[in-house]
GROMACS .gro file of C-alpha atoms in nm:
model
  251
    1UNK     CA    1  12.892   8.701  11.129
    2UNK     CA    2  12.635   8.743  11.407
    3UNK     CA    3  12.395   9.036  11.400
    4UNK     CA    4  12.163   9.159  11.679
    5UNK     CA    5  11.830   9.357  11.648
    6UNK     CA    6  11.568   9.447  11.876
    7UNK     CA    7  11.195   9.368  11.815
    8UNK     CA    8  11.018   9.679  11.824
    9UNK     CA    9  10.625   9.728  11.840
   10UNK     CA   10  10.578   9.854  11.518
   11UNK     CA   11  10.739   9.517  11.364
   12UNK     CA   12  10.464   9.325  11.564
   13UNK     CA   13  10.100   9.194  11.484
   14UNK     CA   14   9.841   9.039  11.688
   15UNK     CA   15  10.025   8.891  11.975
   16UNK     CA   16  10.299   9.121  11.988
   17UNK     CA   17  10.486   8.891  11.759
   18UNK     CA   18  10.681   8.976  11.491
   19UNK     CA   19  10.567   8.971  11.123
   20UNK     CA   20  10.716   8.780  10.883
   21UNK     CA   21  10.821   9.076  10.641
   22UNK     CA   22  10.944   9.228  10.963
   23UNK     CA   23  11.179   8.892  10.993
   24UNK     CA   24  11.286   8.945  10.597
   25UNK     CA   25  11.371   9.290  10.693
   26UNK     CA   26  11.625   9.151  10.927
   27UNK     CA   27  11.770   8.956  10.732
   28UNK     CA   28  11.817   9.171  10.424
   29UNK     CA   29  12.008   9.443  10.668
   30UNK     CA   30  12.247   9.122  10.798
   31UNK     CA   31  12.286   9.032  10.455
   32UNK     CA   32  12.337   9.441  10.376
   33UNK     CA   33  12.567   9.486  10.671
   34UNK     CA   34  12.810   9.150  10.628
   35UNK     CA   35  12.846   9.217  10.238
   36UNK     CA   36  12.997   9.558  10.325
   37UNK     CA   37  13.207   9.429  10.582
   38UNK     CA   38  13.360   9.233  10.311
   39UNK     CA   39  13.381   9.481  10.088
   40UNK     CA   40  13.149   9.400   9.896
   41UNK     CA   41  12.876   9.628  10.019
   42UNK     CA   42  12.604   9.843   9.828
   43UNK     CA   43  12.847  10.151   9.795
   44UNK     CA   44  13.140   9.943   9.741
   45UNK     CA   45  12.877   9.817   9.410
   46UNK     CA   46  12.789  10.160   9.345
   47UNK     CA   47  13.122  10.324   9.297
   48UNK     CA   48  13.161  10.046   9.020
   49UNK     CA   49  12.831  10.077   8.861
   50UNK     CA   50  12.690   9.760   9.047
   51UNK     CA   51  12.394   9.672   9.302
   52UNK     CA   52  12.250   9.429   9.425
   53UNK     CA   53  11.907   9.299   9.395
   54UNK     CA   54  11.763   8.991   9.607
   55UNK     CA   55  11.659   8.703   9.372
   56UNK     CA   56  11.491   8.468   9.586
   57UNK     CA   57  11.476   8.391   9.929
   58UNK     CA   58  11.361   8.024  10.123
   59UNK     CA   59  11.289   8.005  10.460
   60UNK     CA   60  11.179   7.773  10.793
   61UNK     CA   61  11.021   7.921  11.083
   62UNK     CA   62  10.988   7.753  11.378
   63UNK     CA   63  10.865   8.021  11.618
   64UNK     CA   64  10.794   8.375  11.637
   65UNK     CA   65  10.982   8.683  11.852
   66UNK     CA   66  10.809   8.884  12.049
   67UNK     CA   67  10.832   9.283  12.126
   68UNK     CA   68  11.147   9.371  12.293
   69UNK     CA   69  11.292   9.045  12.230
   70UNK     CA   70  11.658   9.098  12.112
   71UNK     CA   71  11.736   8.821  11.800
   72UNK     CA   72  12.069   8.741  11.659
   73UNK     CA   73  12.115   8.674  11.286
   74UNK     CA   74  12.392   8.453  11.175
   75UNK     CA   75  12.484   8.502  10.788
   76UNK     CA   76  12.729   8.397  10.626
   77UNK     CA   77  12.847   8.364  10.202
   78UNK     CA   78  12.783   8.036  10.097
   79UNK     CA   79  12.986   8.010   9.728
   80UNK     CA   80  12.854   8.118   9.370
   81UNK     CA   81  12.654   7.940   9.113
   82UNK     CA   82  12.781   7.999   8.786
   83UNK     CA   83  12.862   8.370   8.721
   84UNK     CA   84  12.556   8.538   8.811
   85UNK     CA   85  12.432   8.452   9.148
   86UNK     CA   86  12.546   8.460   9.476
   87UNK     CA   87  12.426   8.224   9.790
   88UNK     CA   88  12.424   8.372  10.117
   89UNK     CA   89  12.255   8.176  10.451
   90UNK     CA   90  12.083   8.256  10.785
   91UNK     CA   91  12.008   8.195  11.099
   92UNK     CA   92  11.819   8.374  11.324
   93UNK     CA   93  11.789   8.257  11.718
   94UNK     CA   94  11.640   8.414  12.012
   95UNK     CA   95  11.695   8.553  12.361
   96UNK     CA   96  11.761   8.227  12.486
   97UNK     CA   97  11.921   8.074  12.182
   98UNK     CA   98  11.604   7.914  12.073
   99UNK     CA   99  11.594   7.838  11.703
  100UNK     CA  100  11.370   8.073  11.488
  101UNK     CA  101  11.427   8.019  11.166
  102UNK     CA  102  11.679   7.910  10.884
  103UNK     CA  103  11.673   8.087  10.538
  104UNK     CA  104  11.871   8.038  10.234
  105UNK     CA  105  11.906   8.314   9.973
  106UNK     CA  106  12.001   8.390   9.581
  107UNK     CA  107  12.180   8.751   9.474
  108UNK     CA  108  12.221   8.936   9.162
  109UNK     CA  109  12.469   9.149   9.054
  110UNK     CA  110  12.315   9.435   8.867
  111UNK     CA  111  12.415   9.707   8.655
  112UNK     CA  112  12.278   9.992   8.797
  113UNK     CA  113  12.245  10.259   8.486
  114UNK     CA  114  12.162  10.006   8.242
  115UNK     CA  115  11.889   9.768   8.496
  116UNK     CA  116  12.082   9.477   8.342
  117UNK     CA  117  12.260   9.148   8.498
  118UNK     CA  118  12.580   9.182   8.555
  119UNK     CA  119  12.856   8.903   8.609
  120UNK     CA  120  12.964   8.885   8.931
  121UNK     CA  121  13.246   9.082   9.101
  122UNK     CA  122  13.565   8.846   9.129
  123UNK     CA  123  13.594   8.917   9.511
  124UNK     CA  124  13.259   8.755   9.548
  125UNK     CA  125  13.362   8.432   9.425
  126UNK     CA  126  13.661   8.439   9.681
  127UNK     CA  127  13.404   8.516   9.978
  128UNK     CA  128  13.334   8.110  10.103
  129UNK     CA  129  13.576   7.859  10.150
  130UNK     CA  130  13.537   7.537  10.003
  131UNK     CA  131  13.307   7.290  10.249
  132UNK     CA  132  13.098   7.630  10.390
  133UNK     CA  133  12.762   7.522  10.474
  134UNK     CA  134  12.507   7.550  10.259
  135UNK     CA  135  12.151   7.531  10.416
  136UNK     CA  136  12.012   7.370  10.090
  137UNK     CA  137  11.675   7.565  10.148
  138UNK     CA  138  11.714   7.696   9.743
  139UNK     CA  139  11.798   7.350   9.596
  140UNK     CA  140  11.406   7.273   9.491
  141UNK     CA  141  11.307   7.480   9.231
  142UNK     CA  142  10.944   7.653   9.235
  143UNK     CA  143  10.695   7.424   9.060
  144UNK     CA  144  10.439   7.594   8.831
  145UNK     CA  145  10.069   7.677   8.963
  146UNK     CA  146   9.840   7.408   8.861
  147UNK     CA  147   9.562   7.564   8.633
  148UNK     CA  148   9.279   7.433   8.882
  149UNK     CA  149   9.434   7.594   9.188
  150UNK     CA  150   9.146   7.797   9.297
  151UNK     CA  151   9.160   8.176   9.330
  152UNK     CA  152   9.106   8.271   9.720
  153UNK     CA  153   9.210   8.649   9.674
  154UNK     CA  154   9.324   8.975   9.451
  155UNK     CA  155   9.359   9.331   9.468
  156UNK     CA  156   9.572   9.554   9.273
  157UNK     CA  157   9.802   9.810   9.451
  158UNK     CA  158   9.994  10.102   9.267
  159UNK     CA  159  10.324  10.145   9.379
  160UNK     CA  160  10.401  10.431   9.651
  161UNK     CA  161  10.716  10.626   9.685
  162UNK     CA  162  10.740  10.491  10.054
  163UNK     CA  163  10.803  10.156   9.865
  164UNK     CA  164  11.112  10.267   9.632
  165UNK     CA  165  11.463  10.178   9.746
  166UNK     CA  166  11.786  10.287   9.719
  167UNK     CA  167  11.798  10.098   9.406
  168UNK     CA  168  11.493  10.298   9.266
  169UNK     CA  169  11.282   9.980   9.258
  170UNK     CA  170  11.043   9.866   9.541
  171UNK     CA  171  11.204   9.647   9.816
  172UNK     CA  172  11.154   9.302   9.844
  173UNK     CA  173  11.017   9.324  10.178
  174UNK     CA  174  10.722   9.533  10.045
  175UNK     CA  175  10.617   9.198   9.772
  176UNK     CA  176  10.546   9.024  10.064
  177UNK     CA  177  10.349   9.253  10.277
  178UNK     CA  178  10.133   9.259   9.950
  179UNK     CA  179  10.092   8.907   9.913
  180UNK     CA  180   9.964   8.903  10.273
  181UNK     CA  181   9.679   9.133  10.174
  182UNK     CA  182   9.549   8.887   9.961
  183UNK     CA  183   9.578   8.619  10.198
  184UNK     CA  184   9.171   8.510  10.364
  185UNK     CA  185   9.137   8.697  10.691
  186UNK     CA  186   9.112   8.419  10.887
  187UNK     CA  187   9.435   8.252  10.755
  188UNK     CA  188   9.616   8.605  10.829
  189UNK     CA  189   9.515   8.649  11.199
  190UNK     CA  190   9.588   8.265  11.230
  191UNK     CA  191   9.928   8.093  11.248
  192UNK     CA  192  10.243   8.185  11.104
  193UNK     CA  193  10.407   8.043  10.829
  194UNK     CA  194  10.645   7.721  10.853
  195UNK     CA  195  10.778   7.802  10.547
  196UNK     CA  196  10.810   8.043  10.309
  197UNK     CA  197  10.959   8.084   9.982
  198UNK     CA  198  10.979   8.344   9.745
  199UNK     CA  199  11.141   8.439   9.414
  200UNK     CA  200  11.193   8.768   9.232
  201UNK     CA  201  11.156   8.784   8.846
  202UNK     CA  202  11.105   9.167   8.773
  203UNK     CA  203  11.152   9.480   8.981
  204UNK     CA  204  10.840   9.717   9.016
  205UNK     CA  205  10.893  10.073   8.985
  206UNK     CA  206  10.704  10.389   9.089
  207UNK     CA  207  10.427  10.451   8.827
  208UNK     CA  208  10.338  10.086   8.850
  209UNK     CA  209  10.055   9.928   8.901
  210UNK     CA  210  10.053   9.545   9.073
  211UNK     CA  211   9.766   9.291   9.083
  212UNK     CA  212   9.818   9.011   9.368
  213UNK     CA  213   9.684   8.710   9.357
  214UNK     CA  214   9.652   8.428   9.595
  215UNK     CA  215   9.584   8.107   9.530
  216UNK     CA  216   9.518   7.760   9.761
  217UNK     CA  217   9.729   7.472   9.675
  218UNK     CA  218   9.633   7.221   9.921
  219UNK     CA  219   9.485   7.252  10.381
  220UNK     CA  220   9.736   7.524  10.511
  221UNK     CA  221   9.949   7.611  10.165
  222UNK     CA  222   9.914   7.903   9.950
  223UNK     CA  223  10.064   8.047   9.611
  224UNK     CA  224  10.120   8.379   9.566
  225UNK     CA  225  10.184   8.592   9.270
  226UNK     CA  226  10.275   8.952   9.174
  227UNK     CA  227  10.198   9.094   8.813
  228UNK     CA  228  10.272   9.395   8.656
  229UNK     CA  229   9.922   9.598   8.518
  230UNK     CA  230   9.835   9.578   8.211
  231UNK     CA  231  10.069   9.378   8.034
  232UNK     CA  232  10.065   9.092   8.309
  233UNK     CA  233  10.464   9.063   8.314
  234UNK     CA  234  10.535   8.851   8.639
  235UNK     CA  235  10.744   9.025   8.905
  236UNK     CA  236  10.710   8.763   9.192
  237UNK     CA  237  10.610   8.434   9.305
  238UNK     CA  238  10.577   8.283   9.631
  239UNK     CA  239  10.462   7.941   9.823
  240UNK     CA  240  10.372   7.952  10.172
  241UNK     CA  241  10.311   7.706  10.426
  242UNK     CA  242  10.155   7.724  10.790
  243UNK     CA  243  10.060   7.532  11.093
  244UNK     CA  244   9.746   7.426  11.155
  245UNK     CA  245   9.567   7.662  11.416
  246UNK     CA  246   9.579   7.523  11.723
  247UNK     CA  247   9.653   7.651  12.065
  248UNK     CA  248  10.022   7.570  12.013
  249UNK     CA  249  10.035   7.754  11.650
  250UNK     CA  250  10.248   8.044  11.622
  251UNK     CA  251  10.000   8.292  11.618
   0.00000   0.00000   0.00000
């Protein structure tokens, strides 16, 4: 199912280009807006006790929109691993059909009173035919931080109502935009990620404090991570790639 959004200003950094969280966003509401076409949506979930909460998300950008660009977002259900999560793929082109990016995805069924796992509805597993495409962008798993990766930035945020979702824990989205804080200036106002890949242990809820680190891996790749103050429990982890600076980046 194909999706269209505008790119408005207040999605755009330096540039007038669109921010990656501002991408993610785009992508959750396709993902939001197909599942209840289905019927399988969020209040669908909720009249049977059920959400659903993103588990981890893989993407390839290639290039950036710009303000007032209109983007289309192809998504479509991919098949079930297991009993417990869901696959679900994207991609997002632009006003000219350009390529942006490609993004692969993992969803949970959860039970909403208890904050537990749930198994997944039965009409989910019917959702993709046998031989859908699957993107493949989940298939490597995230690889530990290696104890001598050095530490390149921190802070510690406390969670804000204006980051609580209908789920009562903060959106996905927001992880990001805190991981980006921690990024070195010069990296931030540089080029955009190639790749990015995130995955969500642990919701944060309001009352919470976060620390963020950020850590460099190797030229041009970063690890992030989100931890819950004080007891340290990890609530996110990310790698992210980008493209050299250079005239042609996508900054």
């Amino acid at each position: 199912m194909i999706y269209r959004f505008p790119i408005t200003a207040a999605q755009c950094l330096t540039g007038l280009k669109a921010s990656l969280p501002a991408l993610t966003d785009l992508l959750q509401e396709a993902a939001g807006l197909h599942a209840d076409a289905l019927g399988v949506g969020l209040q669908t979930l909720r009249d049977a006790g059920l959400t659903w909460m993103l588990g981890r998300l893989a993407l390839r950008l290639h290039a950036l929109p710009a303000w007032k660009d209109e983007v289309c977002v192809d998504t479509w259900p991919s098949g079930v691993r297991g009993r417990l999560i869901a696959e679900r793929q994207f991609r997002m082109t632009g006003p000219t059909g350009d390529s942006l990016l490609e993004a692969s995805s993992e969803w949970l069924c959860v039970d909403f009173a208890a904050q537990k796992l749930a198994r997944l509805p039965e009409a989910v597993h019917a959702l993709a035919r046998p031989g859908t495409l699957n993107l493949g962008l989940c298939a490597e798993r995230p690889h530990p931080i290696p104890s001598d990766a050095p530490l390149l930035g921190e802070a510690i945020f406390p969670v804000r109502r204006a980051e609580i979702d209908a789920n009562l824990h903060v959106n996905n989205g927001h992880y990001t935009r805190w991981m980006f804080e921690t990024l070195p200036e010069a990296r931030f106002f540089g080029s955009a990620p190639v790749a990015f890949d995130i995955e969500y242990k642990q919701a944060a809820r309001l009352g919470d404090t976060v620390r963020v680190r950020t850590y460099g891996l190797a030229p041009n790749r970063y690890a992030h991570t989100v931890t819950r103050e004080p007891d340290g429990l990890l609530l996110a982890r990310a790698t992210a790639t980008y493209a050299p600076p250079s005239p042609q980046s996508l900054s």
